[in-house]
């Protein structure tokens, strides 16, 4: 039985249902117009990166801005070159079929609701895991590293640090 599962995994048809991708497969040859579109994409990306370097946005805002730049350029280039859905440039998210990518780190939110007469509770309290935060056994929904991330998030959202530095 173990020999069968090993041979199945070698062929890329194991129990996990993952599809094996063969990079040597010549059945999907890239068309010349797709290469031309890719070349235009790279040129536009370089231009946008130069603009981004000279802008006054904070380091924390660069990631979301870059994602927007990539998606916008790909959309424009595909339209300019009139590429079919098969030959169009795609992001990794397009390949896996995700319309709106999820962030690797989600902002903490609280929403309160009245559960009994004049008793208000955090609606998501049952969702958050509680961590031991010190040697006294106190517990919190935030580990110390998460507290640092929250502080950074608040500072980035509330204060335009590059503008303050430039004002000096």
mmCIF file of C-alpha atoms in Angstrom:
data_model
loop_
_atom_site.group_PDB
_atom_site.id
_atom_site.type_symbol
_atom_site.label_atom_id
_atom_site.label_comp_id
_atom_site.label_asym_id
_atom_site.label_seq_id
_atom_site.Cartn_x
_atom_site.Cartn_y
_atom_site.Cartn_z
ATOM 1 C CA UNK A 1 0.000 0.000 0.000
ATOM 2 C CA UNK A 2 2.818 2.443 0.834
ATOM 3 C CA UNK A 3 4.530 1.694 -2.498
ATOM 4 C CA UNK A 4 1.367 2.689 -4.370
ATOM 5 C CA UNK A 5 1.051 6.026 -2.563
ATOM 6 C CA UNK A 6 4.740 6.755 -3.151
ATOM 7 C CA UNK A 7 4.404 6.120 -6.887
ATOM 8 C CA UNK A 8 1.266 8.249 -7.033
ATOM 9 C CA UNK A 9 3.089 11.124 -5.318
ATOM 10 C CA UNK A 10 5.979 10.834 -7.773
ATOM 11 C CA UNK A 11 3.543 11.272 -10.652
ATOM 12 C CA UNK A 12 1.956 14.345 -9.057
ATOM 13 C CA UNK A 13 -1.385 12.685 -8.351
ATOM 14 C CA UNK A 14 -1.051 12.127 -4.609
ATOM 15 C CA UNK A 15 -3.705 12.232 -1.934
ATOM 16 C CA UNK A 16 -3.402 16.013 -1.520
ATOM 17 C CA UNK A 17 -5.010 16.644 -4.921
ATOM 18 C CA UNK A 18 -2.248 19.052 -5.947
ATOM 19 C CA UNK A 19 -1.607 19.396 -9.647
ATOM 20 C CA UNK A 20 1.991 19.066 -10.740
ATOM 21 C CA UNK A 21 3.313 21.737 -13.088
ATOM 22 C CA UNK A 22 5.994 20.781 -15.554
ATOM 23 C CA UNK A 23 8.170 23.747 -16.572
ATOM 24 C CA UNK A 24 9.543 21.780 -19.539
ATOM 25 C CA UNK A 25 6.087 21.378 -21.061
ATOM 26 C CA UNK A 26 6.244 22.955 -24.540
ATOM 27 C CA UNK A 27 2.479 22.747 -25.139
ATOM 28 C CA UNK A 28 2.007 26.312 -23.884
ATOM 29 C CA UNK A 29 4.345 28.384 -26.027
ATOM 30 C CA UNK A 30 4.357 32.095 -25.221
ATOM 31 C CA UNK A 31 3.161 34.161 -28.165
ATOM 32 C CA UNK A 32 5.219 37.089 -29.507
ATOM 33 C CA UNK A 33 2.492 39.600 -28.604
ATOM 34 C CA UNK A 34 2.568 38.340 -25.004
ATOM 35 C CA UNK A 35 6.331 38.959 -24.868
ATOM 36 C CA UNK A 36 5.733 42.445 -26.272
ATOM 37 C CA UNK A 37 3.125 43.066 -23.578
ATOM 38 C CA UNK A 38 5.533 41.812 -20.920
ATOM 39 C CA UNK A 39 8.221 44.157 -22.214
ATOM 40 C CA UNK A 40 5.795 47.094 -21.995
ATOM 41 C CA UNK A 41 4.800 45.972 -18.489
ATOM 42 C CA UNK A 42 8.440 46.054 -17.356
ATOM 43 C CA UNK A 43 9.015 49.509 -18.870
ATOM 44 C CA UNK A 44 5.904 50.909 -17.191
ATOM 45 C CA UNK A 45 6.874 49.252 -13.911
ATOM 46 C CA UNK A 46 10.299 50.937 -13.978
ATOM 47 C CA UNK A 47 8.631 54.307 -14.628
ATOM 48 C CA UNK A 48 6.192 53.829 -11.760
ATOM 49 C CA UNK A 49 8.969 52.686 -9.408
ATOM 50 C CA UNK A 50 10.901 55.893 -10.154
ATOM 51 C CA UNK A 51 7.785 57.941 -9.365
ATOM 52 C CA UNK A 52 7.269 55.945 -6.169
ATOM 53 C CA UNK A 53 10.862 56.535 -5.040
ATOM 54 C CA UNK A 54 10.436 60.294 -5.389
ATOM 55 C CA UNK A 55 7.058 60.367 -3.617
ATOM 56 C CA UNK A 56 6.492 61.147 0.050
ATOM 57 C CA UNK A 57 4.637 57.993 1.088
ATOM 58 C CA UNK A 58 5.735 56.028 4.130
ATOM 59 C CA UNK A 59 7.415 52.621 3.934
ATOM 60 C CA UNK A 60 4.266 50.976 5.307
ATOM 61 C CA UNK A 61 2.206 52.371 2.441
ATOM 62 C CA UNK A 62 4.597 51.123 -0.244
ATOM 63 C CA UNK A 63 3.299 47.510 -0.231
ATOM 64 C CA UNK A 64 -0.348 48.331 -0.954
ATOM 65 C CA UNK A 65 0.738 50.972 -3.476
ATOM 66 C CA UNK A 66 2.966 48.467 -5.308
ATOM 67 C CA UNK A 67 0.126 45.939 -5.478
ATOM 68 C CA UNK A 68 -2.104 48.606 -7.005
ATOM 69 C CA UNK A 69 0.624 49.619 -9.475
ATOM 70 C CA UNK A 70 1.177 46.024 -10.649
ATOM 71 C CA UNK A 71 -2.509 45.288 -11.117
ATOM 72 C CA UNK A 72 -3.134 48.606 -12.864
ATOM 73 C CA UNK A 73 -0.207 48.185 -15.268
ATOM 74 C CA UNK A 74 -1.173 44.603 -16.105
ATOM 75 C CA UNK A 75 -4.760 45.657 -16.819
ATOM 76 C CA UNK A 76 -3.643 48.529 -19.099
ATOM 77 C CA UNK A 77 -1.046 46.451 -20.948
ATOM 78 C CA UNK A 78 -3.498 43.610 -21.564
ATOM 79 C CA UNK A 79 -6.010 46.121 -22.924
ATOM 80 C CA UNK A 80 -3.420 47.923 -25.101
ATOM 81 C CA UNK A 81 -2.240 44.656 -26.666
ATOM 82 C CA UNK A 82 -5.750 43.221 -26.958
ATOM 83 C CA UNK A 83 -4.633 39.941 -25.379
ATOM 84 C CA UNK A 84 -7.032 37.039 -25.026
ATOM 85 C CA UNK A 85 -7.639 35.612 -21.564
ATOM 86 C CA UNK A 86 -5.276 32.730 -22.408
ATOM 87 C CA UNK A 87 -2.346 34.933 -23.475
ATOM 88 C CA UNK A 88 -2.973 37.864 -21.097
ATOM 89 C CA UNK A 89 -0.475 38.788 -18.399
ATOM 90 C CA UNK A 90 -1.619 37.639 -14.961
ATOM 91 C CA UNK A 91 -0.700 38.107 -11.328
ATOM 92 C CA UNK A 92 -0.186 35.144 -9.023
ATOM 93 C CA UNK A 93 -3.618 35.858 -7.565
ATOM 94 C CA UNK A 94 -5.134 35.573 -11.058
ATOM 95 C CA UNK A 95 -3.571 32.139 -11.489
ATOM 96 C CA UNK A 96 -5.180 30.814 -8.308
ATOM 97 C CA UNK A 97 -8.521 32.450 -9.067
ATOM 98 C CA UNK A 98 -8.625 35.025 -6.274
ATOM 99 C CA UNK A 99 -10.302 38.293 -7.232
ATOM 100 C CA UNK A 100 -9.286 40.280 -4.160
ATOM 101 C CA UNK A 101 -6.155 39.073 -2.337
ATOM 102 C CA UNK A 102 -6.283 38.845 1.426
ATOM 103 C CA UNK A 103 -3.699 40.766 3.403
ATOM 104 C CA UNK A 104 -1.019 38.821 5.208
ATOM 105 C CA UNK A 105 -1.727 40.915 8.288
ATOM 106 C CA UNK A 106 -5.221 42.147 9.129
ATOM 107 C CA UNK A 107 -5.902 45.211 11.244
ATOM 108 C CA UNK A 108 -7.428 44.557 14.654
ATOM 109 C CA UNK A 109 -11.033 45.687 14.930
ATOM 110 C CA UNK A 110 -13.555 45.664 17.725
ATOM 111 C CA UNK A 111 -17.290 45.701 17.409
ATOM 112 C CA UNK A 112 -19.498 45.934 20.443
ATOM 113 C CA UNK A 113 -23.010 44.640 20.880
ATOM 114 C CA UNK A 114 -25.546 44.650 23.695
ATOM 115 C CA UNK A 115 -26.080 41.069 24.855
ATOM 116 C CA UNK A 116 -28.287 41.699 27.887
ATOM 117 C CA UNK A 117 -29.812 44.734 29.554
ATOM 118 C CA UNK A 118 -27.057 47.367 29.562
ATOM 119 C CA UNK A 119 -24.322 44.707 29.177
ATOM 120 C CA UNK A 120 -22.067 45.441 26.225
ATOM 121 C CA UNK A 121 -19.537 42.853 25.025
ATOM 122 C CA UNK A 122 -17.019 42.694 22.231
ATOM 123 C CA UNK A 123 -18.725 40.771 19.420
ATOM 124 C CA UNK A 124 -15.451 39.058 18.447
ATOM 125 C CA UNK A 125 -14.185 38.278 21.959
ATOM 126 C CA UNK A 126 -14.768 34.554 21.502
ATOM 127 C CA UNK A 127 -12.694 34.551 18.303
ATOM 128 C CA UNK A 128 -9.445 35.916 19.737
ATOM 129 C CA UNK A 129 -6.980 33.517 21.303
ATOM 130 C CA UNK A 130 -5.548 34.560 24.673
ATOM 131 C CA UNK A 131 -1.789 34.515 25.262
ATOM 132 C CA UNK A 132 0.255 34.533 28.428
ATOM 133 C CA UNK A 133 2.032 37.898 28.426
ATOM 134 C CA UNK A 134 4.177 37.763 31.543
ATOM 135 C CA UNK A 135 5.546 35.532 34.286
ATOM 136 C CA UNK A 136 2.631 36.456 36.592
ATOM 137 C CA UNK A 137 0.273 34.527 34.330
ATOM 138 C CA UNK A 138 -1.637 37.529 33.006
ATOM 139 C CA UNK A 139 -3.310 36.825 29.683
ATOM 140 C CA UNK A 140 -4.203 39.028 26.737
ATOM 141 C CA UNK A 141 -5.417 38.676 23.178
ATOM 142 C CA UNK A 142 -2.169 40.354 22.096
ATOM 143 C CA UNK A 143 1.320 38.957 22.342
ATOM 144 C CA UNK A 144 3.998 41.565 22.945
ATOM 145 C CA UNK A 145 5.007 41.544 19.262
ATOM 146 C CA UNK A 146 1.370 42.198 18.310
ATOM 147 C CA UNK A 147 1.316 45.198 20.632
ATOM 148 C CA UNK A 148 4.306 46.610 18.763
ATOM 149 C CA UNK A 149 2.556 46.042 15.408
ATOM 150 C CA UNK A 150 -0.581 47.783 16.693
ATOM 151 C CA UNK A 151 1.408 50.789 17.835
ATOM 152 C CA UNK A 152 3.160 50.938 14.465
ATOM 153 C CA UNK A 153 -0.203 50.679 12.680
ATOM 154 C CA UNK A 154 -1.649 53.544 14.722
ATOM 155 C CA UNK A 155 1.390 55.764 14.146
ATOM 156 C CA UNK A 156 1.404 55.075 10.372
ATOM 157 C CA UNK A 157 -2.329 55.740 10.026
ATOM 158 C CA UNK A 158 -2.354 58.888 12.156
ATOM 159 C CA UNK A 159 1.009 60.575 11.441
ATOM 160 C CA UNK A 160 2.659 61.348 8.101
ATOM 161 C CA UNK A 161 6.235 60.775 9.272
ATOM 162 C CA UNK A 162 7.994 61.497 5.930
ATOM 163 C CA UNK A 163 6.298 64.893 5.787
ATOM 164 C CA UNK A 164 7.360 65.673 9.359
ATOM 165 C CA UNK A 165 10.953 64.669 8.654
ATOM 166 C CA UNK A 166 11.005 66.791 5.515
ATOM 167 C CA UNK A 167 9.580 69.777 7.434
ATOM 168 C CA UNK A 168 12.609 69.891 9.746
#
